[in-house]
Structures are given as structure tokens and as C-alpha cells.
Amino acid sequence: MKFGHFDDARKEYVITTPQTPYPWINYLGNENFFGLISNTSGGYCFYRDARMRRLTRYRYNNIPVDNGGRYFYVHDEGDFWTPGWMPVKRDLDFYECRHGLGYTSITGERNGVRVNQLAFIPLNYNGEVYKVTVKNTSDKKKSVKLFSFVEFCLWNAQDDMTNFQRNLSIGEVELKDSVIYHKTEYRERRDHYSFFSVNRAIDGFDTDRESFLGLYNGLDNPQVVAKGEPSNSVASGWSPIASHHLKLDLAPGEEQTLVFVLGYVENPQEEKWEALDVINKTRAEAMIAKFAEPAQVDASLAELAAYWNNLLSKYMIETGDEKLGRMVNIWNPYQCMVTFNMSRSASYFESGIGRGMGFRDSNQDLLGFVHQIPGRARERIIDIASTQFDDGSAYHQYQPLTKRGNTEVGIGFNDDPLWLISGTAAYVKETGDFSILDEDVPFDNDTNNSATLFEHLKRSFYHVPNNLGPHGLPLIGRADWNDCLNLNCFSNTPGESFQTTENIEGKVAESVFIAGLFVFVGPDYVEICRRRGLEKEAAEAEALIQGMKETTMKHGFDGDWFLRAYDHFGDKIGSKECAEGQIFIEPQGMCVMAGIGVESGDAEKALDSVIEKLETKHGIVLQQPPYSKYYINLGEISSYPPGYKENAGIFCHNNPWIMIAEAEIGRGDRAFEVYSRIAPAYREDISDLHRMEPYVYSQMIAGRDAVRHGEAKNSWLTGTASWNFVAITQAILGIKPDFDGLKVDPCIPKAWDGYTITRVFRGDTYRIKITNPNHVSKGVAKLTLDGQEITGQVIPVVGDGKTHEVEVVLG
Ligand code: GLC
Ligand code: GLC
């Protein structure tokens, strides 16, 4: 069952009922200011850091769900309602939500009044703009009263929902003309405030929540809106809000458009005040002036659309499969951008408080994003590397506002360092910019202790051989990619975090996954050494990689598949010998991607075991059989009920590793089958079961051992976005950036006749036409660039900024 449809021409998902199986959200903002908005107008916004600079309140875990947002209430002769249905939930004669790239447009109609609210964050602008159009669709004159509403967060979202003894006394606002300013704590150390404006004279206002709602009312029944009269309240302590009141007289057929801005301003210390206790509003007024007229809004929206068209034009497919088209051309790159911006900080499952930017996550997000805006990827790599320690280890996360490592989340996840090599190599391959390797980058943000980025990569690489266990496999530390495989944790205290609790000295537990990752990313480090003329370095690294390959086959292979790990006692995890957790997906994907066991046929065996043991119609589960009880020596993985999350859920992040591995051994039909099982557009018809947005990936789909097999959770912020983009665009469709050009190496279903890719690469545009006359999965029989035949599979960089025709014949 569906709850809407794709509108590919407008690059939108159109939701046709407010009662989706879960709030279906969108993101606004591209650089510093961001908002989350659901199909019923719920959500919140923040400046750079969802924890430390939150503008509006949002209550997670609320009843009803998703209650809190930027709302426009309509009062129409005693009747009142909201165009997004929530929070008033009055029946609507028409409802539609269009989530587009960086904007959301919600339309509701009731009793001859149609309201459209279009929300977006303009480029280079620290605020949300709302264009609200109210139309009289009836044949009589209408007097409509509009009430806007936002509730302010007192900046620090964590403190805001815990520190009531202080917070209920500090709220302050200021009013001038049609603008409500929120200035809590501005009198002391903050140099920032927010404001909510509308572009016409108002007929009243409210800034005190209790006056607006009534102490015992919810957002569904504000007393001011019910009465149709503002109370002109001025907040002093308690909970500051901003509500404008506007009276609109509309002739039959008439429509009026208003523009609201919810903005953020920082003032330099010496420019904070205009007079005692009167904030300097110059910057706010300049921001408001930019959107005084609806035409300015339309122009800004057009700029946003052009921005997105440009980004999406970097990789485009022409194919007969419309679902594939909308994933590759629109929604997957869009999600990659959002995850790159947010890491795992703010979604409807991530509270914006718990997590900053992950070291491993951000490096992986970059893989799907780097072709869109390489300059920002470059900056991100430097930021991430600056939080690394000089022994190569890393903070697991850093705060985006301060760009410093987050001590609360700790260090010692032994896969982290390797992802820096992978992120950096992806950047260099995309851009050819080797100069990044010479950048001087601090360790742990200490400018007195720094080295080149290349040196950081070297320390990342050697962190593995410097930390080997009894079998010569990498020590796992706190955990590897699987945050929940906590082999040195031994936690028996309720509520203790498995990721940060004091670990026992771990010199035994080893990870086969990290071994695979080392062999997978190592060759990029070797190539970078060679290109810097470091032949000796390169040869040494190569020997270490070769050694790790052999060790993995010797101690990390279980006969039919790769083992997962050795625990603290040196016992196997992910082996036939285990009662539960006999086979795991991660090492099968990663080791085969790395090429381990490919020649001997063991890789194929491992991937066949995945089909036999882990496959379901909703995707591949993480392991089997699930853990039926808590194992103190395994940690969080066994804390989840069977079928959910890391305990045998379909963890969508690692399914693409299997796609890439299948492509590695040439099984194109299988690679695409795995792709289409979890790609959201292919699951749209089962939205009632899947429940999450059909336009973006979720982190997890419940596995076959779960009660709700096929139900997704944790949509939007997941490494799934970037890895699926890499799997489909590089491994399956086969256009892969390499140090010297674009490598062409498709691995597709045999039945496909062909497709065309337009790829912008280092300033040139390549129109790559791929045909498959002999219906093979893999193998390039002929490659021509502008009519000239090329030997090998790499399209060299032409470098003239023009469009070039590439023809590829498979066979
Ligand atoms: C989450 C984390 C990611 C981790 C994965 C598996 O997605 O963000 O870092 O690799 O879970 O535990
Ligand atoms: C929990 C989640 C896991 C995530 C981790 C991050 O363990 O299950 O997916 O990676 O938290 O801290």
C-alpha cells in the first residue's frame, strides 16, 4: 500500500494523506542552518549543531508522536484547523505534502479556505523562510484569522529539557514592529539571538506559551486560536514562544501571500546592544529585508533548484527502470548530502543531543558525497583528521560546533583510523588533488603537535599492524564497524553505555572485519605512497597487506565463510562451532570486496553461504542464528531482541558490501537483486509494512526473527546512503573514479540491454553509452573515447572542460 507517489519531473515525493505510517520527513538547509520538517509540519531547526544551538523546541518521545513544529493555525468563523492536519487534526477537504530537494510544501483546505505553506532555507542564509498563501476558494467573502506559532528552545537542547530550576526563570523576548526576538541568555554570555518575522503589520501577537495555549491545553487546542483573539502576551521566564496574529479579508477567489522568517543572528561582542537591554537588530533587519516580497522568495527558490540541478548533474543515468532512475538521479544523492551534513546527529531517531559527527561515519558519508561538492569533502577530511591522535587512533566522534573530539563517546574503535584512508583516497580519486596530502593537520586539535595529512594516513595504516592479536589479526578494541560487538566490555551494570564504559585490557579479541578492511583500503595507501615517490614505504605496506590476506585465510576462514572475530577468550565468533551467531554478513562483504579468497573460490563460497543462511525477501540479515539471550562476552549485539538492529536485523549499511562483493566476482544478477530488495523506491508498494519514507534508506529493516519482519526504522541518517550509492553507481553501473581517470567496469543483470550515464569528472562531462549486445554481466569488449579506441578500462582525464562521448560495449 502506498501513501503518495514520486513526481520525478519535479524531483518530489508527494504525500497524499497526513496519516502516513510514521512521520515522513525532509531536511532543509545545506551548510550552516538546518531544519527537519515532517509531512504534518512537525520538526525543529538549529544553527550548525543540533545540541548546542537549537532554535525551536521539539519533544522526542512525545504523545502524540511528532507534536511540535512551526505551525500556522487558521481560525475561520469559530472553526479552527491547521493545513498540515497536525496538531489540530481537523478533517481536511484536501491535503498534500510535497517533499522536494531542500524544501517542503504543505497544502490543506477546509471549508473554502486553502492554505499552502512552503518552507525552505535559502542558500547562504541562517534562517527558515515560510511562504504562506491563503486562498478563498469559496464564492463568499471570508474573514480568516491566521496565527503563526513556534516555541523557542533555550539554545542548549540537552539543558533545555532537564534544567528546569533555572530555565523557567530566564526566558526573554523583545518585540519590534512585526518581529518577535528571542534573546534568552543574550544579556550575559551569548552573542546570538533568533527572531520570527512576517512581512506585514500584525494585528496582535503572543510570546508566552501559557497565555497562548492555556496551561492545561495542548498544541491541538490553543485557547487564543479557539477564541480567535491574541492575548498580546510578553514572555518573562517560563516558555517563550512566537505567534503572530493576522486578519485576512478575502474576496471570493482571492489569495494573499505572507512571508515569515525564522532566523538566527550572531553579533560581535561590541555590537551586541542598541541601548541598555535593547538588542542590536541590524543584522536581523537585513535578513528580513531579503524576503520582504514573495518575488524574492521565488527567486531564492529558483536558486536552490539550480543548485540542486547542478549537484545532481554530476552523475545521471538514463534507464528504462524508473525506480532505478529516481534512486540514482534524485533521492540517493540527496540522502547522501543530508547524511554528509548531519552525520548521525539529528533525525526522528537521533535526538540531536546524543551524537556528533562520527569519525567512521563521516568518512563513509563522504564516499557518496564527494562528487557533489569536493571542496566541502576536503574541508571535512581535514576536520576529521584533526581529531586523530598521534598514535593513529581516533575519537569516535566530534562536535560540529567546536570541531573537537568528544571525550564522552571515547576512543579505541579500532576500525576508525582506516576509514580516514578510504575517505581521503575517494577525495583524491575524484579530484586529482594530491595537495591535500601535504596539508599540515594537528593531532587532537593541538596545533603544537601536527603533521601532514599523508602522515596521518600512515599512522592510520600502521595502527593495524601495531595492534595485532594472538592470531595476527587486528585487535578489535572497543568495537569495529559493528558498534555493538563489544568484546572487551563485559558490562553487567544496567544502563551503562556499551560504547563508553571502561573496557578490560583487550589484547586477545580480534576482528576479521578489520582485517578485511585493511586489505580493502590498504592498496590506496600503497598507491598514494608510490605517487609520492615512496617506493620503500609502498613495498613494506604491500607486504603487510599480503600478510594480512594470508592470515585471514588461515585464521579467519571457517570452511564455507569468513569468521567474524575471536572473543576475549580467543574463542571463535561467526563459526559453525558456535551455537548462535554462526555466520555474519560484514566479513563476507568486506573480505570479498578486498579480493580475499577470490582466486581460490572461497569468496564465492562465502557469498553462497550468505544466500543460504542470511537471505530474506526484505534484504540480508546481519547474522544467524540471532542471539537468544545476553552474552556478557559479546556485549550490546546480544542486548537486542532477535531480529532487530545488530542482532540479526537487516542492517542496510552492509547489504551494499555484498552487492559490491558480488560484482567483484562477476555476479551481476545477484548484485542487482540485493540492491533492489532494500532500495526504498522498490519498496514503495509495501509502505504499510516498511513504514519509513519510501524515498530514503533506513538504517535497519527488521529481520526474519523479528515480530515485525520487513518493518524499517532509523530512516535518513545512515551509512546505508553512501554505500548504496557507491554500490549502484560504481560497482553495478560501473563508473568508478580512479587516480588517473574514470574506470569503466560494470557488473549488471544479463538481461539488461544497456544504459547511458552522464558523469561530470574533474571539470569534463562524459556521456557514457553502455551497450550489452551479448547479454553478459561483466567484461568490457570495447571502449572508445570520442571515437578513439582505448586499451584498458580507464577513461583518461581529457581536461578541456567539454563534453566527451564514450562508448562501451560489454562482452
Ligand atoms: C550505526 C553507527 C555506525 C555503525 C553501525 C553498526 O549506524 O552510526 O557507526 O557502524 O551502527 O553498528
Ligand atoms: C547503538 C546502536 C548502534 C549505534 C550505536 C552508536 O549501539 O545500536 O547501531 O551504532 O548505538 O553509539
CSV table of N, CA and C in Angstrom, one decimal, residues 237-358:
chain,number,residue,atom,x,y,z
A,237,GLY,N,10.3,34.7,31.6
A,237,GLY,CA,10.5,33.4,32.2
A,237,GLY,C,9.6,32.4,31.5
A,238,TRP,N,9.3,31.3,32.2
A,238,TRP,CA,8.5,30.2,31.7
A,238,TRP,C,9.0,29.8,30.2
A,239,SER,N,8.0,29.7,29.3
A,239,SER,CA,8.4,29.2,28.0
A,239,SER,C,8.0,30.2,26.9
A,240,PRO,N,9.1,30.9,26.4
A,240,PRO,CA,8.8,31.9,25.3
A,240,PRO,C,8.5,31.2,24.0
A,241,ILE,N,7.5,31.8,23.3
A,241,ILE,CA,7.1,31.4,22.0
A,241,ILE,C,7.0,32.6,21.1
A,242,ALA,N,6.7,32.4,19.8
A,242,ALA,CA,6.4,33.5,19.0
A,242,ALA,C,5.2,33.2,18.2
A,243,SER,N,4.2,34.0,18.3
A,243,SER,CA,3.0,33.8,17.5
A,243,SER,C,2.5,35.2,16.9
A,244,HIS,N,2.4,35.3,15.6
A,244,HIS,CA,1.8,36.5,15.0
A,244,HIS,C,0.4,36.3,14.8
A,245,HIS,N,-0.4,37.4,14.9
A,245,HIS,CA,-1.8,37.3,14.6
A,245,HIS,C,-2.1,38.2,13.4
A,246,LEU,N,-2.7,37.6,12.4
A,246,LEU,CA,-3.0,38.4,11.2
A,246,LEU,C,-4.5,38.2,10.7
A,247,LYS,N,-5.1,39.3,10.4
A,247,LYS,CA,-6.5,39.2,9.9
A,247,LYS,C,-6.5,39.3,8.4
A,248,LEU,N,-7.1,38.4,7.8
A,248,LEU,CA,-7.1,38.4,6.3
A,248,LEU,C,-8.5,38.5,5.8
A,249,ASP,N,-8.9,39.5,5.1
A,249,ASP,CA,-10.2,39.6,4.4
A,249,ASP,C,-10.0,39.2,3.0
A,250,LEU,N,-10.7,38.2,2.6
A,250,LEU,CA,-10.5,37.6,1.3
A,250,LEU,C,-11.8,37.6,0.5
A,251,ALA,N,-11.8,38.2,-0.7
A,251,ALA,CA,-12.9,38.2,-1.6
A,251,ALA,C,-13.0,36.8,-2.2
A,252,PRO,N,-14.1,36.3,-2.8
A,252,PRO,CA,-14.2,35.0,-3.4
A,252,PRO,C,-13.0,34.9,-4.4
A,253,GLY,N,-12.3,33.8,-4.3
A,253,GLY,CA,-11.2,33.5,-5.3
A,253,GLY,C,-9.9,34.3,-5.0
A,254,GLU,N,-10.0,35.2,-4.0
A,254,GLU,CA,-8.7,36.0,-3.7
A,254,GLU,C,-7.7,35.2,-2.9
A,255,GLU,N,-6.4,35.4,-3.2
A,255,GLU,CA,-5.4,34.8,-2.3
A,255,GLU,C,-4.4,35.9,-1.9
A,256,GLN,N,-3.9,35.7,-0.7
A,256,GLN,CA,-2.9,36.6,-0.2
A,256,GLN,C,-1.7,35.8,0.3
A,257,THR,N,-0.5,36.4,0.1
A,257,THR,CA,0.7,35.6,0.4
A,257,THR,C,1.5,36.4,1.4
A,258,LEU,N,1.9,35.7,2.5
A,258,LEU,CA,2.7,36.2,3.5
A,258,LEU,C,4.1,35.5,3.6
A,259,VAL,N,5.1,36.3,4.0
A,259,VAL,CA,6.4,35.6,4.1
A,259,VAL,C,6.9,35.7,5.6
A,260,PHE,N,7.1,34.6,6.2
A,260,PHE,CA,7.6,34.6,7.6
A,260,PHE,C,9.1,34.1,7.5
A,261,VAL,N,9.9,34.7,8.4
A,261,VAL,CA,11.3,34.3,8.5
A,261,VAL,C,11.6,33.9,10.0
A,262,LEU,N,12.2,32.7,10.1
A,262,LEU,CA,12.7,32.3,11.5
A,262,LEU,C,14.2,32.3,11.4
A,263,GLY,N,14.8,33.3,12.0
A,263,GLY,CA,16.3,33.4,11.7
A,263,GLY,C,17.1,33.4,12.9
A,264,TYR,N,18.4,33.3,12.6
A,264,TYR,CA,19.5,33.2,13.7
A,264,TYR,C,20.5,34.3,13.4
A,265,VAL,N,20.9,35.1,14.4
A,265,VAL,CA,21.8,36.2,14.3
A,265,VAL,C,22.9,36.1,15.3
A,266,GLU,N,24.2,36.3,14.9
A,266,GLU,CA,25.3,36.4,15.8
A,266,GLU,C,25.8,37.9,15.7
A,267,ASN,N,26.0,38.5,16.8
A,267,ASN,CA,26.6,39.8,16.9
A,267,ASN,C,28.0,39.8,17.5
A,268,PRO,N,28.9,40.6,17.0
A,268,PRO,CA,30.2,40.7,17.6
A,268,PRO,C,30.0,41.3,19.0
A,269,GLN,N,30.8,41.0,20.0
A,269,GLN,CA,30.6,41.5,21.4
A,269,GLN,C,30.3,43.0,21.4
A,270,GLU,N,31.1,43.8,20.7
A,270,GLU,CA,31.0,45.2,20.8
A,270,GLU,C,29.7,45.8,20.1
A,271,GLU,N,29.1,44.9,19.4
A,271,GLU,CA,27.9,45.3,18.7
A,271,GLU,C,26.6,44.7,19.2
A,272,LYS,N,26.7,44.2,20.4
A,272,LYS,CA,25.5,43.4,20.9
A,272,LYS,C,24.3,44.3,21.2
A,273,TRP,N,24.5,45.5,21.7
A,273,TRP,CA,23.4,46.3,22.2
A,273,TRP,C,23.1,47.5,21.4
A,274,GLU,N,21.9,48.0,21.4
A,274,GLU,CA,21.5,49.2,20.8
A,274,GLU,C,21.3,50.2,22.0
A,275,ALA,N,20.8,49.8,23.1
A,275,ALA,CA,20.7,50.6,24.3
A,275,ALA,C,20.6,49.5,25.4
A,276,LEU,N,20.6,50.0,26.7
A,276,LEU,CA,20.5,49.0,27.8
A,276,LEU,C,19.4,48.1,27.6
A,277,ASP,N,19.7,46.8,27.5
A,277,ASP,CA,18.7,45.7,27.4
A,277,ASP,C,17.9,45.7,26.0
A,278,VAL,N,18.4,46.5,25.1
A,278,VAL,CA,17.8,46.5,23.7
A,278,VAL,C,18.8,45.9,22.8
A,279,ILE,N,18.4,44.8,22.2
A,279,ILE,CA,19.4,44.1,21.3
A,279,ILE,C,19.6,44.9,20.0
A,280,ASN,N,20.8,44.7,19.4
A,280,ASN,CA,21.1,45.3,18.1
A,280,ASN,C,20.4,44.4,17.1
A,281,LYS,N,19.5,45.0,16.3
A,281,LYS,CA,18.7,44.3,15.4
A,281,LYS,C,19.2,44.4,13.9
A,282,THR,N,20.2,45.1,13.7
A,282,THR,CA,20.6,45.5,12.3
A,282,THR,C,20.7,44.2,11.5
A,283,ARG,N,21.4,43.2,12.0
A,283,ARG,CA,21.6,42.0,11.1
A,283,ARG,C,20.3,41.3,10.9
A,284,ALA,N,19.4,41.3,11.9
A,284,ALA,CA,18.1,40.6,11.7
A,284,ALA,C,17.3,41.4,10.6
A,285,GLU,N,17.4,42.7,10.7
A,285,GLU,CA,16.6,43.5,9.8
A,285,GLU,C,17.1,43.3,8.3
A,286,ALA,N,18.4,43.2,8.2
A,286,ALA,CA,19.0,42.9,6.9
A,286,ALA,C,18.5,41.6,6.3
A,287,MET,N,18.4,40.6,7.2
A,287,MET,CA,18.0,39.3,6.8
A,287,MET,C,16.5,39.3,6.4
A,288,ILE,N,15.7,40.1,7.2
A,288,ILE,CA,14.3,40.1,6.9
A,288,ILE,C,14.0,40.9,5.6
A,289,ALA,N,14.8,41.9,5.3
A,289,ALA,CA,14.7,42.7,4.1
A,289,ALA,C,14.9,41.8,2.8
A,290,LYS,N,15.7,40.8,3.0
A,290,LYS,CA,15.9,39.9,1.8
A,290,LYS,C,14.7,39.2,1.3
A,291,PHE,N,13.7,39.1,2.2
A,291,PHE,CA,12.5,38.4,1.9
A,291,PHE,C,11.2,39.2,2.2
A,292,ALA,N,11.3,40.5,1.9
A,292,ALA,CA,10.2,41.3,2.1
A,292,ALA,C,9.0,41.0,1.1
A,293,GLU,N,9.4,40.5,0.0
A,293,GLU,CA,8.3,40.3,-1.1
A,293,GLU,C,8.4,38.8,-1.5
A,294,PRO,N,7.2,38.3,-1.8
A,294,PRO,CA,7.1,36.9,-2.3
A,294,PRO,C,8.0,36.7,-3.5
A,295,ALA,N,8.2,37.7,-4.4
A,295,ALA,CA,9.0,37.5,-5.6
A,295,ALA,C,10.4,37.2,-5.2
A,296,GLN,N,10.9,37.7,-4.0
A,296,GLN,CA,12.3,37.4,-3.6
A,296,GLN,C,12.3,36.0,-3.1
A,297,VAL,N,11.3,35.5,-2.6
A,297,VAL,CA,11.2,34.1,-2.1
A,297,VAL,C,11.3,33.2,-3.4
A,298,ASP,N,10.5,33.5,-4.4
A,298,ASP,CA,10.5,32.7,-5.6
A,298,ASP,C,11.9,32.7,-6.3
A,299,ALA,N,12.6,33.9,-6.3
A,299,ALA,CA,13.9,33.9,-6.9
A,299,ALA,C,14.9,33.0,-6.1
A,300,SER,N,14.7,33.1,-4.8
A,300,SER,CA,15.6,32.3,-3.9
A,300,SER,C,15.4,30.8,-4.1
A,301,LEU,N,14.1,30.4,-4.3
A,301,LEU,CA,13.8,29.0,-4.5
A,301,LEU,C,14.3,28.6,-5.8
A,302,ALA,N,14.3,29.4,-6.8
A,302,ALA,CA,14.9,29.1,-8.1
A,302,ALA,C,16.4,28.9,-8.0
A,303,GLU,N,17.0,29.7,-7.2
A,303,GLU,CA,18.5,29.5,-7.0
A,303,GLU,C,18.7,28.1,-6.3
A,304,LEU,N,17.9,27.8,-5.4
A,304,LEU,CA,18.0,26.5,-4.7
A,304,LEU,C,17.8,25.3,-5.7
A,305,ALA,N,16.9,25.5,-6.5
A,305,ALA,CA,16.6,24.4,-7.5
A,305,ALA,C,17.8,24.3,-8.5
A,306,ALA,N,18.4,25.4,-8.9
A,306,ALA,CA,19.5,25.4,-9.8
A,306,ALA,C,20.7,24.8,-9.1
A,307,TYR,N,20.9,25.1,-7.8
A,307,TYR,CA,22.0,24.5,-7.0
A,307,TYR,C,21.9,23.0,-7.0
A,308,TRP,N,20.6,22.5,-6.8
A,308,TRP,CA,20.4,21.0,-6.8
A,308,TRP,C,20.6,20.4,-8.1
A,309,ASN,N,20.1,21.1,-9.2
A,309,ASN,CA,20.2,20.5,-10.5
A,309,ASN,C,21.7,20.4,-10.9
A,310,ASN,N,22.5,21.3,-10.5
A,310,ASN,CA,23.9,21.3,-10.7
A,310,ASN,C,24.5,20.1,-10.0
A,311,LEU,N,24.2,19.9,-8.7
A,311,LEU,CA,24.8,18.8,-7.9
A,311,LEU,C,24.4,17.5,-8.5
A,312,LEU,N,23.1,17.4,-8.9
A,312,LEU,CA,22.6,16.1,-9.4
A,312,LEU,C,23.2,15.8,-10.7
A,313,SER,N,23.5,16.8,-11.5
A,313,SER,CA,24.0,16.6,-12.8
A,313,SER,C,25.4,15.9,-12.9
A,314,LYS,N,26.0,15.7,-11.7
A,314,LYS,CA,27.3,15.1,-11.7
A,314,LYS,C,27.3,13.6,-12.0
A,315,TYR,N,26.2,13.0,-11.8
A,315,TYR,CA,26.1,11.6,-12.1
A,315,TYR,C,24.6,11.3,-12.5
A,316,MET,N,24.3,11.1,-13.7
A,316,MET,CA,22.9,10.8,-14.1
A,316,MET,C,22.8,9.6,-15.0
A,317,ILE,N,21.8,8.9,-14.8
A,317,ILE,CA,21.6,7.7,-15.6
A,317,ILE,C,20.3,7.9,-16.4
A,318,GLU,N,20.4,7.4,-17.7
A,318,GLU,CA,19.2,7.2,-18.5
A,318,GLU,C,18.9,5.7,-18.6
A,319,THR,N,17.8,5.3,-18.1
A,319,THR,CA,17.5,3.9,-18.0
A,319,THR,C,16.0,3.7,-18.2
A,320,GLY,N,15.6,2.5,-18.6
A,320,GLY,CA,14.2,2.2,-18.7
A,320,GLY,C,13.5,1.9,-17.3
A,321,ASP,N,14.4,1.7,-16.3
A,321,ASP,CA,13.8,1.4,-15.0
A,321,ASP,C,13.6,2.7,-14.2
A,322,GLU,N,12.3,3.1,-14.1
A,322,GLU,CA,12.1,4.4,-13.4
A,322,GLU,C,12.5,4.4,-12.0
A,323,LYS,N,12.4,3.3,-11.3
A,323,LYS,CA,12.7,3.2,-9.9
A,323,LYS,C,14.3,3.4,-9.7
A,324,LEU,N,15.0,2.8,-10.6
A,324,LEU,CA,16.4,3.0,-10.6
A,324,LEU,C,16.8,4.4,-10.9
A,325,GLY,N,16.1,5.0,-11.9
A,325,GLY,CA,16.3,6.4,-12.2
A,325,GLY,C,16.1,7.3,-11.1
A,326,ARG,N,15.0,7.1,-10.4
A,326,ARG,CA,14.8,8.1,-9.3
A,326,ARG,C,15.7,7.9,-8.1
A,327,MET,N,16.1,6.7,-7.9
A,327,MET,CA,17.1,6.5,-6.8
A,327,MET,C,18.5,7.1,-7.2
A,328,VAL,N,19.0,6.8,-8.4
A,328,VAL,CA,20.3,7.2,-8.7
A,328,VAL,C,20.4,8.7,-9.0
A,329,ASN,N,19.3,9.2,-9.7
A,329,ASN,CA,19.4,10.6,-10.1
A,329,ASN,C,18.9,11.6,-9.1
A,330,ILE,N,18.1,11.2,-8.1
A,330,ILE,CA,17.5,12.1,-7.2
A,330,ILE,C,17.7,11.8,-5.7
A,331,TRP,N,17.1,10.7,-5.3
A,331,TRP,CA,16.9,10.5,-3.9
A,331,TRP,C,18.2,10.0,-3.2
A,332,ASN,N,18.9,9.1,-3.8
A,332,ASN,CA,20.1,8.6,-3.1
A,332,ASN,C,21.1,9.7,-3.0
A,333,PRO,N,21.5,10.5,-4.1
A,333,PRO,CA,22.4,11.5,-3.8
A,333,PRO,C,21.9,12.6,-2.8
A,334,TYR,N,20.6,12.8,-2.8
A,334,TYR,CA,20.0,13.8,-1.9
A,334,TYR,C,20.3,13.3,-0.5
A,335,GLN,N,20.0,12.0,-0.2
A,335,GLN,CA,20.2,11.5,1.1
A,335,GLN,C,21.7,11.5,1.5
A,336,CYS,N,22.5,11.3,0.5
A,336,CYS,CA,24.0,11.3,0.8
A,336,CYS,C,24.4,12.7,1.3
A,337,MET,N,23.8,13.8,0.6
A,337,MET,CA,24.1,15.1,1.1
A,337,MET,C,23.6,15.3,2.5
A,338,VAL,N,22.4,14.9,2.8
A,338,VAL,CA,21.9,15.1,4.1
A,338,VAL,C,22.7,14.3,5.2
A,339,THR,N,23.1,13.1,4.9
A,339,THR,CA,23.9,12.4,5.9
A,339,THR,C,25.3,13.0,6.0
A,340,PHE,N,25.8,13.5,4.9
A,340,PHE,CA,27.1,14.2,5.0
A,340,PHE,C,27.0,15.4,5.9
A,341,ASN,N,25.9,16.2,5.8
A,341,ASN,CA,25.7,17.4,6.6
A,341,ASN,C,25.4,17.0,8.1
A,342,MET,N,24.6,16.0,8.3
A,342,MET,CA,24.1,15.7,9.7
A,342,MET,C,24.9,14.7,10.4
A,343,SER,N,25.7,13.9,9.7
A,343,SER,CA,26.3,12.7,10.3
A,343,SER,C,25.1,11.9,10.9
A,344,ARG,N,25.3,11.6,12.2
A,344,ARG,CA,24.2,10.8,12.9
A,344,ARG,C,23.5,11.7,13.9
A,345,SER,N,23.5,13.1,13.7
A,345,SER,CA,23.1,13.9,14.9
A,345,SER,C,21.6,14.1,15.0
A,346,ALA,N,20.9,14.5,13.9
A,346,ALA,CA,19.5,14.9,14.1
A,346,ALA,C,18.6,14.3,13.1
A,347,SER,N,17.7,13.4,13.6
A,347,SER,CA,16.7,12.8,12.7
A,347,SER,C,15.5,12.6,13.6
A,348,TYR,N,14.5,11.8,13.2
A,348,TYR,CA,13.4,11.5,14.1
A,348,TYR,C,13.8,10.3,15.0
A,349,PHE,N,15.0,9.8,14.8
A,349,PHE,CA,15.5,8.7,15.6
A,349,PHE,C,16.8,9.1,16.4
A,350,GLU,N,17.4,10.2,15.9
A,350,GLU,CA,18.6,10.7,16.5
A,350,GLU,C,18.2,12.0,17.1
A,351,SER,N,18.4,12.2,18.4
A,351,SER,CA,17.8,13.3,19.1
A,351,SER,C,18.5,14.7,18.9
A,352,GLY,N,19.6,14.6,18.2
A,352,GLY,CA,20.4,15.8,18.1
A,352,GLY,C,21.2,16.1,19.3
A,353,ILE,N,21.1,15.3,20.3
A,353,ILE,CA,21.9,15.5,21.5
A,353,ILE,C,22.9,14.5,21.7
A,354,GLY,N,22.6,13.3,21.4
A,354,GLY,CA,23.5,12.1,21.7
A,354,GLY,C,24.7,12.1,20.9
A,355,ARG,N,24.7,12.4,19.6
A,355,ARG,CA,25.8,12.1,18.8
A,355,ARG,C,26.2,13.3,17.9
A,356,GLY,N,27.5,13.5,17.8
A,356,GLY,CA,28.0,14.5,16.9
A,356,GLY,C,28.4,13.9,15.6
A,357,MET,N,29.5,14.2,15.1
A,357,MET,CA,30.0,13.7,13.8
A,357,MET,C,30.8,12.5,14.1
A,358,GLY,N,30.5,11.3,13.5
A,358,GLY,CA,31.3,10.1,13.7
A,358,GLY,C,32.5,10.1,12.8
